Short mmCIF file of C-alpha atoms in Angstrom, two decimals:
data_model
loop_
_atom_site.label_atom_id
_atom_site.label_comp_id
_atom_site.label_asym_id
_atom_site.label_seq_id
_atom_site.Cartn_x
_atom_site.Cartn_y
_atom_site.Cartn_z
CA UNK A 599 7.48 73.63 58.45
CA UNK A 600 4.49 71.47 57.79
CA UNK A 601 1.90 74.04 58.80
CA UNK A 602 1.66 76.59 56.06
CA UNK A 603 3.81 79.64 56.71
CA UNK A 604 2.02 83.13 56.47
CA UNK A 605 2.76 84.86 53.52
CA UNK A 606 3.42 88.31 54.95
CA UNK A 607 6.04 86.85 57.41
CA UNK A 608 7.43 84.95 54.65
CA UNK A 609 7.86 88.24 52.60
CA UNK A 610 9.14 90.24 55.57
CA UNK A 611 11.68 87.68 56.39
CA UNK A 612 13.81 88.12 53.41
CA UNK A 613 13.96 91.79 53.76
CA UNK A 614 14.76 91.81 57.70
CA UNK A 615 15.18 88.88 59.79
CA UNK A 616 16.84 86.90 57.35
CA UNK A 617 18.18 89.56 54.88
CA UNK A 618 20.50 87.74 52.56
CA UNK A 619 23.24 90.27 52.59
CA UNK A 620 23.33 91.56 56.16
CA UNK A 621 22.04 88.38 58.19
CA UNK A 622 22.71 85.45 56.03
CA UNK A 623 25.92 86.85 54.45
CA UNK A 624 25.37 85.25 51.11
CA UNK A 625 25.90 86.45 47.59
CA UNK A 626 28.98 88.57 48.62
CA UNK A 627 30.58 88.48 45.24
CA UNK A 628 28.03 90.42 43.38
CA UNK A 629 27.58 92.72 46.58
CA UNK A 630 31.41 93.80 46.48
CA UNK A 631 31.43 93.89 42.46
CA UNK A 632 28.34 95.76 41.52
CA UNK A 633 27.81 98.47 44.48
CA UNK A 634 30.32 100.99 43.01
CA UNK A 635 27.11 102.95 41.76
CA UNK A 636 23.43 103.11 42.82
CA UNK A 637 22.08 102.38 39.32
CA UNK A 638 24.19 99.19 38.93
CA UNK A 639 23.03 97.79 42.31
CA UNK A 640 19.21 98.19 41.55
CA UNK A 641 19.92 96.80 38.06
CA UNK A 642 21.50 93.69 39.71
CA UNK A 643 19.00 93.62 42.32
CA UNK A 644 16.17 93.54 40.01
CA UNK A 645 17.81 90.83 37.71
CA UNK A 646 18.65 88.77 41.00
CA UNK A 647 14.88 89.18 42.15
CA UNK A 648 13.43 88.09 38.86
CA UNK A 649 15.62 84.99 38.65
CA UNK A 650 14.88 84.22 42.46
CA UNK A 651 10.86 84.57 42.13
CA UNK A 652 11.02 82.45 38.85
CA UNK A 653 13.48 79.68 40.06
CA UNK A 654 11.58 79.34 43.69
CA UNK A 655 8.35 79.08 41.81
CA UNK A 656 9.48 76.36 39.25
CA UNK A 657 11.63 74.45 41.70
CA UNK A 658 8.71 74.36 44.15
CA UNK A 659 6.43 72.91 41.44
CA UNK A 660 9.03 70.25 40.61
CA UNK A 661 10.02 69.50 44.05
CA UNK A 662 8.19 66.21 44.43
CA UNK A 663 9.70 65.16 40.84
CA UNK A 664 13.01 65.86 41.62
CA UNK A 665 15.31 63.03 42.90
CA UNK A 666 17.05 64.01 45.99
CA UNK A 667 20.38 62.67 44.92
CA UNK A 668 20.75 64.79 41.80
CA UNK A 669 18.63 67.97 43.12
CA UNK A 670 21.46 70.39 42.76
CA UNK A 671 22.05 70.03 39.19
CA UNK A 672 18.38 70.15 38.68
CA UNK A 673 18.23 73.49 40.65
CA UNK A 674 21.07 74.75 38.50
CA UNK A 675 19.51 74.06 35.38
CA UNK A 676 16.18 75.99 36.34
CA UNK A 677 18.31 78.85 37.48
CA UNK A 678 20.34 78.93 34.54
CA UNK A 679 17.09 78.97 32.38
CA UNK A 680 15.87 82.25 34.35
CA UNK A 681 19.35 83.98 34.20
CA UNK A 682 19.54 83.32 30.33
CA UNK A 683 16.14 84.93 30.22
CA UNK A 684 17.35 87.86 32.13
CA UNK A 685 20.52 88.30 30.18
CA UNK A 686 18.49 88.43 26.97
CA UNK A 687 15.99 90.72 28.25
CA UNK A 688 18.32 92.97 29.52
CA UNK A 689 20.50 92.89 26.14
CA UNK A 690 17.51 93.56 24.23
CA UNK A 691 15.77 96.38 26.42
CA UNK A 692 18.42 97.92 28.65
CA UNK A 693 21.63 97.52 26.75
CA UNK A 694 23.56 100.26 28.73
CA UNK A 695 22.78 98.27 31.95
CA UNK A 696 23.77 95.19 30.21
CA UNK A 697 27.06 96.60 29.17
CA UNK A 698 27.88 97.90 32.67
CA UNK A 699 26.97 94.71 34.51
CA UNK A 700 28.81 92.75 32.19
CA UNK A 701 30.09 89.34 33.47
CA UNK A 702 27.91 89.62 36.71
CA UNK A 703 24.72 88.94 35.05
CA UNK A 704 25.62 85.26 33.88
CA UNK A 705 27.34 85.04 37.42
CA UNK A 706 23.77 85.41 38.99
CA UNK A 707 23.56 81.63 38.25
CA UNK A 708 26.24 80.78 41.12
CA UNK A 709 24.75 83.77 43.31
CA UNK A 710 24.59 81.52 46.38
CA UNK A 711 21.58 83.42 47.50
CA UNK A 712 19.44 81.77 44.79
CA UNK A 713 20.70 78.27 45.48
CA UNK A 714 20.12 78.66 49.32
CA UNK A 715 16.61 79.64 48.79
CA UNK A 716 16.07 76.77 46.48
CA UNK A 717 17.49 74.38 48.97
CA UNK A 718 16.13 75.73 52.10
CA UNK A 719 12.60 77.06 51.00
CA UNK A 720 11.26 76.08 47.68
CA UNK A 721 12.25 72.41 47.85
CA UNK A 722 10.09 72.23 51.02
CA UNK A 723 7.14 74.85 50.37
CA UNK A 724 4.23 75.50 48.09
CA UNK A 725 4.80 77.52 44.92
CA UNK A 726 2.98 80.66 45.89
CA UNK A 727 5.02 80.69 49.38
CA UNK A 728 8.04 79.97 47.36
CA UNK A 729 7.54 82.94 45.09
CA UNK A 730 6.81 85.18 47.85
CA UNK A 731 10.08 84.16 49.68
CA UNK A 732 11.76 84.86 46.33
CA UNK A 733 10.39 88.10 46.07
CA UNK A 734 11.18 88.94 49.86
CA UNK A 735 14.70 87.89 49.51
CA UNK A 736 15.38 89.52 46.35
CA UNK A 737 13.93 92.91 47.77
CA UNK A 738 16.03 92.45 50.82
CA UNK A 739 19.20 91.85 48.64
CA UNK A 740 18.40 94.86 46.61
CA UNK A 741 17.89 97.05 49.38
CA UNK A 742 20.94 95.90 51.00
CA UNK A 743 23.33 96.49 48.12
CA UNK A 744 21.54 99.73 47.39
CA UNK A 745 22.72 101.03 50.94
CA UNK A 746 26.13 99.82 50.22
CA UNK A 747 25.86 101.51 46.73
CA UNK A 748 24.77 104.85 48.20
CA UNK A 749 27.51 105.08 50.74
CA UNK A 750 30.49 103.90 48.09
CA UNK A 751 29.16 106.13 45.20
CA UNK A 752 28.45 109.16 47.22
CA UNK A 753 32.07 109.13 48.98
CA UNK A 754 33.90 108.03 45.67
CA UNK A 755 32.26 110.36 43.26
CA UNK A 756 30.26 112.58 45.31
CA UNK A 757 27.13 111.50 43.32
CA UNK A 758 24.05 109.35 43.92
CA UNK A 759 22.90 107.41 40.94
CA UNK A 760 24.93 109.71 38.86
CA UNK A 761 23.30 112.97 40.24
CA UNK A 762 26.04 115.32 41.87
CA UNK A 763 25.12 115.67 45.58
CA UNK A 764 28.37 117.38 47.12
CA UNK A 765 29.01 119.77 44.46
CA UNK A 766 32.03 120.50 42.62
CA UNK A 767 34.41 121.20 45.81
CA UNK A 768 34.28 117.72 46.97
CA UNK A 769 37.46 115.66 46.20
CA UNK A 770 36.11 112.41 45.66
CA UNK A 771 37.74 109.41 47.76
CA UNK A 772 38.44 106.98 45.09
CA UNK A 773 39.09 104.21 47.26
CA UNK A 774 35.56 103.57 48.27
CA UNK A 775 34.71 102.76 44.57
CA UNK A 776 37.60 100.30 44.18
CA UNK A 777 37.58 96.84 45.46
CA UNK A 778 39.14 97.45 48.76
CA UNK A 779 36.77 100.25 49.78
CA UNK A 780 33.97 97.72 48.86
CA UNK A 781 35.11 95.29 51.37
CA UNK A 782 35.49 98.16 53.88
CA UNK A 783 32.00 99.85 53.39
CA UNK A 784 30.62 96.36 53.18
CA UNK A 785 32.08 95.69 56.58
CA UNK A 786 31.20 98.69 58.11
CA UNK A 787 27.54 98.47 56.99
CA UNK A 788 27.25 94.87 58.20
CA UNK A 789 28.39 96.09 61.70
CA UNK A 790 25.93 98.72 61.83
CA UNK A 791 23.25 96.35 60.67
CA UNK A 792 24.27 94.15 63.44
CA UNK A 793 24.04 96.81 66.05
CA UNK A 794 20.72 97.60 64.89
CA UNK A 795 19.29 94.13 64.94
CA UNK A 796 21.10 93.48 68.38
CA UNK A 797 19.35 96.53 69.76
CA UNK A 798 15.94 95.62 68.58
CA UNK A 799 16.33 91.88 69.64
CA UNK A 800 17.23 93.23 73.18
CA UNK A 801 14.03 95.46 73.15
CA UNK A 802 11.82 92.51 72.16
CA UNK A 803 13.44 90.13 74.96
CA UNK A 804 12.79 92.93 77.40
CA UNK A 805 9.14 93.46 76.43
CA UNK A 806 8.61 89.75 76.40
CA UNK A 807 9.78 89.75 80.19
CA UNK B 313 39.82 92.18 77.06
CA UNK B 314 42.56 89.87 76.06
CA UNK B 315 45.19 88.75 78.72
CA UNK B 316 48.37 88.28 77.19
CA UNK B 317 50.81 85.77 78.95
CA UNK B 318 54.30 85.94 78.45
CA UNK B 319 57.06 83.56 79.15
CA UNK B 320 58.68 84.09 82.47
CA UNK B 321 60.84 85.76 83.81
CA UNK B 322 58.47 88.68 84.66
CA UNK B 323 60.76 91.47 85.26
CA UNK B 324 59.39 94.73 86.13
CA UNK B 325 60.67 97.81 84.59
CA UNK B 326 59.68 101.44 84.62
CA UNK B 327 58.74 101.55 81.00
CA UNK B 328 55.09 101.93 80.19
CA UNK B 329 53.31 102.58 76.87
CA UNK B 330 53.24 106.11 77.76
CA UNK B 331 56.97 106.52 78.39
CA UNK B 332 57.79 104.67 75.17
CA UNK B 333 55.55 106.77 73.13
CA UNK B 334 56.99 109.85 74.51
CA UNK B 335 60.41 108.75 73.47
CA UNK B 336 59.19 108.03 70.14
CA UNK B 337 57.81 111.51 69.79
CA UNK B 338 60.94 113.02 71.01
CA UNK B 339 62.99 111.11 68.32
CA UNK B 340 60.45 112.42 65.64
CA UNK B 341 60.99 115.81 66.68
CA UNK B 342 64.14 116.46 64.65
CA UNK B 343 62.52 115.18 61.46
CA UNK B 344 59.39 117.33 62.25
CA UNK B 345 61.59 120.38 62.70
CA UNK B 346 63.39 119.93 59.56
CA UNK B 347 60.27 119.05 57.66
CA UNK B 348 58.61 122.45 58.88
CA UNK B 349 61.76 124.10 57.94
CA UNK B 350 61.71 122.76 54.60
CA UNK B 351 57.96 123.08 53.57
CA UNK B 352 56.98 125.98 55.66
CA UNK B 353 53.85 126.50 57.61
CA UNK B 354 51.57 124.25 55.99
CA UNK B 355 53.71 121.42 57.12
CA UNK B 356 53.35 122.58 60.47
CA UNK B 357 49.68 122.84 60.34
CA UNK B 358 49.47 119.30 58.64
CA UNK B 359 51.25 117.86 61.90
CA UNK B 360 49.14 119.83 64.25
CA UNK B 361 46.00 118.86 62.69
CA UNK B 362 47.25 115.09 62.15
CA UNK B 363 47.85 114.82 65.93
CA UNK B 364 44.66 116.47 67.13
CA UNK B 365 42.60 114.50 64.76
CA UNK B 366 44.14 111.21 65.91
CA UNK B 367 43.83 111.95 69.62
CA UNK B 368 40.02 113.28 68.91
CA UNK B 369 39.13 110.12 67.12
CA UNK B 370 40.70 107.93 69.94
CA UNK B 371 38.85 110.06 72.49
CA UNK B 372 35.43 109.87 70.80
CA UNK B 373 35.90 106.19 69.95
CA UNK B 374 36.58 105.36 73.27
CA UNK B 375 33.90 107.38 74.85
CA UNK B 376 31.22 106.28 72.71
CA UNK B 377 31.85 102.66 73.02
CA UNK B 378 32.24 103.05 76.91
CA UNK B 379 35.76 102.24 77.11
CA UNK B 380 38.38 103.70 79.26
CA UNK B 381 39.64 106.67 77.53
CA UNK B 382 43.49 105.91 77.00
CA UNK B 383 44.61 109.09 75.23
CA UNK B 384 47.28 109.62 77.73
CA UNK B 385 49.48 106.64 76.62
CA UNK B 386 50.24 108.87 73.64
CA UNK B 387 50.07 106.36 71.12
CA UNK B 388 47.28 108.11 69.17
CA UNK B 389 49.46 111.14 68.96
CA UNK B 390 52.49 109.20 67.53
CA UNK B 391 50.21 107.70 65.07
CA UNK B 392 48.76 111.13 63.80
CA UNK B 393 52.31 112.71 63.71
CA UNK B 394 53.52 109.76 61.59
CA UNK B 395 50.80 110.22 59.32
CA UNK B 396 51.21 113.73 58.88
CA UNK B 397 54.92 113.24 58.30
CA UNK B 398 53.89 110.96 55.54
CA UNK B 399 52.02 113.54 53.56
CA UNK B 400 53.57 116.06 50.86
CA UNK B 401 54.30 119.46 52.47
CA UNK B 402 51.46 121.26 50.63
CA UNK B 403 48.73 118.65 51.11
CA UNK B 404 45.28 120.18 52.15
CA UNK B 405 44.21 120.36 55.62
CA UNK B 406 41.65 118.03 55.66
CA UNK B 407 44.26 115.08 54.51
CA UNK B 408 45.58 114.57 58.01
CA UNK B 409 42.23 114.81 59.54
CA UNK B 410 40.75 112.09 57.28
CA UNK B 411 43.74 110.06 57.64
CA UNK B 412 44.12 110.03 61.22
CA UNK B 413 40.49 109.27 61.77
CA UNK B 414 40.87 106.20 59.37
CA UNK B 415 44.27 105.10 61.24
CA UNK B 416 42.73 105.26 64.67
CA UNK B 417 39.05 104.28 64.14
CA UNK B 418 39.14 101.84 61.18
CA UNK B 419 42.61 100.17 61.59
CA UNK B 420 43.33 100.52 65.32
CA UNK B 421 39.96 100.55 67.30
CA UNK B 422 37.77 98.47 65.36
CA UNK B 423 40.41 95.56 65.35
CA UNK B 424 40.78 95.89 69.35
CA UNK B 425 42.64 99.10 70.04
CA UNK B 426 46.49 99.45 70.94
CA UNK B 427 48.31 96.24 70.29
CA UNK B 428 45.58 94.26 68.39
CA UNK B 429 45.82 95.99 65.10
CA UNK B 430 47.17 93.86 62.40
CA UNK B 431 48.64 96.61 60.33
CA UNK B 432 50.47 99.87 61.10
CA UNK B 433 47.85 102.33 61.18
CA UNK B 434 49.74 105.44 60.13
CA UNK B 435 51.01 103.41 57.07
CA UNK B 436 47.52 102.13 56.33
CA UNK B 437 45.99 105.35 56.28
CA UNK B 438 48.73 106.46 53.99
CA UNK B 439 47.95 103.69 51.69
CA UNK B 440 44.14 104.59 51.68
CA UNK B 441 45.06 108.38 50.93
CA UNK B 442 47.38 107.08 48.21
CA UNK B 443 44.76 105.12 46.65
CA UNK B 444 42.04 107.86 47.14
CA UNK B 445 43.78 110.95 46.15
CA UNK B 446 46.64 109.74 44.04
CA UNK B 447 47.32 113.21 42.45
CA UNK B 448 47.43 115.08 45.48
CA UNK B 449 49.54 112.56 47.37
CA UNK B 450 52.07 112.74 44.73
CA UNK B 451 52.24 116.60 44.28
CA UNK B 452 55.91 117.02 45.21
CA UNK B 453 57.67 120.41 45.39
CA UNK B 454 61.11 121.73 46.29
CA UNK B 455 61.61 123.05 49.72
CA UNK B 456 61.06 126.92 49.82
CA UNK B 457 64.58 128.00 50.27
CA UNK B 458 65.90 126.05 47.46
CA UNK B 459 64.61 128.15 44.62
CA UNK B 460 63.87 131.35 46.49
CA UNK B 461 60.35 131.03 45.15
CA UNK B 462 57.11 129.73 46.98
CA UNK B 463 56.61 126.36 45.51
CA UNK B 464 58.20 124.78 42.36
CA UNK B 465 56.53 121.41 41.65
CA UNK B 466 58.83 118.76 40.55
CA UNK B 467 59.51 115.10 40.63
CA UNK B 468 60.97 113.22 43.62
CA UNK B 469 64.39 111.81 43.34
CA UNK B 470 63.04 108.48 42.37
CA UNK B 471 61.08 110.15 39.68
CA UNK B 472 64.08 111.72 38.18
CA UNK B 473 64.84 114.73 40.07
CA UNK B 474 68.77 115.23 40.40
CA UNK B 475 70.16 116.01 43.75
CA UNK B 476 73.56 115.75 45.43
CA UNK B 477 74.24 113.06 47.91
CA UNK B 478 74.50 116.00 50.60
CA UNK B 479 71.34 117.57 49.60
CA UNK B 480 69.46 114.07 50.02
CA UNK B 481 71.29 113.61 53.28
CA UNK B 482 70.22 117.00 54.79
CA UNK B 483 66.76 116.87 53.16
CA UNK B 484 66.81 119.40 50.67
CA UNK B 485 64.94 117.55 48.08
CA UNK B 486 61.10 117.09 47.28
CA UNK B 487 59.36 114.50 49.20
CA UNK B 488 56.99 113.82 52.15
CA UNK B 489 57.48 116.23 55.31
CA UNK B 490 59.01 113.40 57.40
CA UNK B 491 61.20 111.51 54.77
CA UNK B 492 63.43 114.07 53.10
CA UNK B 493 66.09 114.70 55.89
CA UNK B 494 68.05 111.60 56.61
CA UNK B 495 70.23 113.15 58.99
CA UNK B 496 67.29 114.14 61.12
CA UNK B 497 65.82 110.46 60.95
CA UNK B 498 69.28 109.06 62.10
CA UNK B 499 69.34 111.34 64.97
CA UNK B 500 66.01 110.09 66.12
CA UNK B 501 67.23 106.53 65.46
CA UNK B 502 70.33 107.16 67.66
CA UNK B 503 68.10 108.56 70.28
CA UNK B 504 65.50 105.53 70.44
CA UNK B 505 68.69 103.10 70.40
CA UNK B 506 70.17 104.89 73.14
CA UNK B 507 66.88 104.81 75.20
CA UNK B 508 66.39 101.20 74.12
CA UNK B 509 63.03 102.07 72.66
CA UNK B 510 63.85 99.93 69.49
CA UNK B 511 66.55 97.51 68.52
CA UNK B 512 68.90 97.88 65.84
CA UNK B 513 67.74 94.80 63.97
CA UNK B 514 64.73 95.69 61.70
CA UNK B 515 66.15 99.12 60.62
CA UNK B 516 69.72 97.79 59.76
CA UNK B 517 68.68 94.58 58.23
CA UNK B 518 65.90 96.24 56.35
CA UNK B 519 68.46 98.67 54.65
CA UNK B 520 71.11 95.97 54.25
CA UNK B 521 68.75 93.66 52.18
CA UNK B 522 67.45 96.42 50.24
CA UNK B 523 70.83 97.54 49.43
CA UNK B 524 71.92 93.89 48.53
CA UNK B 525 68.62 93.79 46.30
CA UNK B 526 69.40 97.02 44.65
CA UNK B 527 72.85 95.83 43.74
CA UNK B 528 71.74 92.63 42.43
CA UNK B 529 68.92 93.99 40.44
CA UNK B 530 70.81 96.86 39.03
CA UNK B 531 68.65 99.78 39.65
CA UNK B 532 68.30 103.04 37.59
CA UNK B 533 69.99 104.99 40.60
CA UNK B 534 73.26 104.42 42.02
CA UNK B 535 73.67 102.72 45.13
CA UNK B 536 73.97 106.11 47.47
CA UNK B 537 70.97 107.65 45.58
CA UNK B 538 68.80 104.32 46.25
CA UNK B 539 69.40 104.43 49.90
CA UNK B 540 69.08 108.26 50.49
CA UNK B 541 66.09 108.66 48.32
CA UNK B 542 62.39 108.02 48.98
CA UNK B 543 61.05 107.18 52.26
CA UNK B 544 63.05 103.83 53.07
CA UNK B 545 65.07 105.20 55.75
CA UNK B 546 61.98 106.79 57.38
CA UNK B 547 60.01 103.56 56.90
CA UNK B 548 62.80 101.53 58.28
CA UNK B 549 63.39 103.49 61.58
CA UNK B 550 59.74 104.77 62.35
CA UNK B 551 57.28 102.47 60.54
CA UNK B 552 58.62 98.89 60.27
CA UNK B 553 59.65 98.96 63.89
CA UNK B 554 56.04 99.36 65.30
CA UNK B 555 55.71 96.73 68.34
CA UNK B 556 52.37 95.54 67.46
CA UNK B 557 53.09 94.69 63.91
CA UNK B 558 56.54 93.19 63.77
CA UNK B 559 57.65 89.70 64.90
CA UNK B 560 58.63 89.18 68.51
CA UNK B 561 61.65 86.99 68.27
CA UNK B 562 64.98 88.34 66.83
CA UNK B 563 65.03 85.65 64.15
CA UNK B 564 61.55 86.52 63.13
CA UNK B 565 62.50 90.16 62.98
CA UNK B 566 65.51 89.28 60.65
CA UNK B 567 63.06 87.51 58.40
CA UNK B 568 60.44 90.45 58.70
CA UNK B 569 63.19 93.01 57.70
CA UNK B 570 64.54 90.94 54.68
CA UNK B 571 61.25 90.63 53.52
CA UNK B 572 60.71 94.18 53.67
CA UNK B 573 63.94 95.22 52.01
CA UNK B 574 63.29 92.73 49.06
CA UNK B 575 59.56 93.91 48.43
CA UNK B 576 60.61 97.33 48.37
CA UNK B 577 63.58 96.85 45.92
CA UNK B 578 61.18 94.81 43.61
CA UNK B 579 58.50 97.44 43.79
CA UNK B 580 61.06 100.22 42.92
CA UNK B 581 62.61 98.16 40.18
CA UNK B 582 59.46 96.71 38.33
CA UNK B 583 56.52 98.13 40.13
CA UNK B 584 54.47 100.86 38.42
CA UNK B 585 54.90 102.88 41.68
CA UNK B 586 58.09 105.08 41.95
CA UNK B 587 58.35 104.16 45.69
CA UNK B 588 57.30 100.87 47.49
CA UNK B 589 58.08 101.63 51.14
CA UNK B 590 54.43 101.55 52.24
CA UNK B 591 53.30 98.34 50.60
CA UNK B 592 56.56 96.67 51.40
CA UNK B 593 56.13 97.17 55.03
CA UNK B 594 52.23 96.60 54.90
CA UNK B 595 52.82 93.43 53.22
CA UNK B 596 55.16 92.27 55.87
CA UNK B 597 52.99 93.66 58.47
CA UNK B 598 50.36 90.82 57.39
CA UNK B 599 52.88 88.08 57.49
CA UNK B 600 53.83 88.82 60.86
CA UNK B 601 51.51 86.64 62.69
CA UNK B 602 52.64 83.85 60.30
CA UNK B 603 56.21 84.46 61.21
CA UNK B 604 55.34 84.52 64.86
CA UNK B 605 53.67 81.22 64.53
CA UNK B 606 56.79 79.42 63.11
CA UNK B 607 59.41 81.27 64.75
CA UNK B 608 58.92 81.14 68.58
CA UNK B 609 60.69 82.86 71.27
CA UNK B 610 62.85 80.15 73.19
CA UNK B 611 61.43 79.58 76.53
CA UNK B 612 63.64 80.90 79.41
CA UNK B 613 65.78 77.91 80.64
CA UNK B 614 65.33 76.00 77.54
CA UNK B 615 68.76 76.36 75.99
CA UNK B 616 70.56 75.34 79.26
CA UNK B 617 68.27 72.19 79.48
CA UNK B 618 69.32 71.49 76.00
CA UNK B 619 72.96 71.69 76.60
CA UNK B 620 72.78 69.74 79.79
CA UNK B 621 71.02 67.14 77.78
CA UNK B 622 73.68 67.11 75.31
CA UNK B 623 76.50 66.93 77.90
CA UNK B 624 74.71 63.94 79.64
CA UNK B 625 74.38 61.88 76.54
#
């Protein structure tokens, strides 16, 4: 990637072609843990996006200074800084979200999407492209976990973002908001995403011919 | 498509999936009839809906994915009926529909269809229903003719309901549609043994190991009640013996059956659920590939070769 990548394609890359959840299958722990409700999923997505943009930007600036052998600890230090920032900001301004995400905010540090982007993109590209990559990846992650959260919350409580959709007659299917249901819904949405991607790839291949 | 290569000799018989499944359906008939007699028309409706939903799900899935439609092998019908028999008699009508859809599409077809599922579809669906609607799945009531009124809700025997051994044997106790009548299950068991659909190994060893554990652990119930209450007999005869999800070799089947019995006893004694048959069998379903890996069927002729080798030495 010596020649400068186009910013728009870097941005779209994270949302569709290399969607962290559906294409790279990274960051599955928060994906299962916080997708029992849409609000939580969007909160987690926003927090992770903030950390991704910040850490990608800073790591890209430092990429020529960091010695290769100790790059992982260096990346982690940068990521930790931004996670701590997010945690303090949430605690100060959105305490309800802070309370419901709980342990999963500090765990953003070990979200492998962030480390993977630092390693695969930010350490090889300029700061602006890296920030855009972080933004694209973050939005892709947020969209993916929001889709899973909508399915799980709708089936498991009959609501979306706490707003009743199915009415009082619906008897919620509890298992979808429990851990096993999380794995099932994730697997099924992953399968659907794979089918859609395969179809569009086939279409492109046909057009190219 | 996966090609299964079995060890020689390749003897051909008239048995096919369809004939075996038809025998299982016939074996389930007494249980179903007693269940309907005990719990009334709603139980019959649940059974019909369970079977219909299972067959329709299989048909729709195979049509949509462009596979050969194989509903004529009756395996989907068996799954649907088993699931319905695992519900309380007053369950709402949509429960067997959701359960059958789950069993056929998610547990069976997505893993490759008949012969490739790693857990018993009907039992897995029951587990999902139990986790999703715990109140409706444990709303027990007495068979209608016992008290002369429509529905008396009560605990099961494992939950503290007092019943005589005869009532438990005949099925005049609260429970799921299929599990209450032990005599009907035993008739079905005898029929399947006679037709050589299943072997005696898994059911008998599972009940024996459970009884031994029950004696060792000191259950709240006495031995007769332990054996005649809950779904253990139904599970041992119809659920644990599923061809796909139990080990192939006789020794493997003993290990599997003992495991089922021990886990059920442990859950009943110390678990937070009153009954542990569902989870006991499901756990051993998951262990089955491991058992099959380490306990292999001896190759035909191997025993004789070993003996000859010994004699020569």
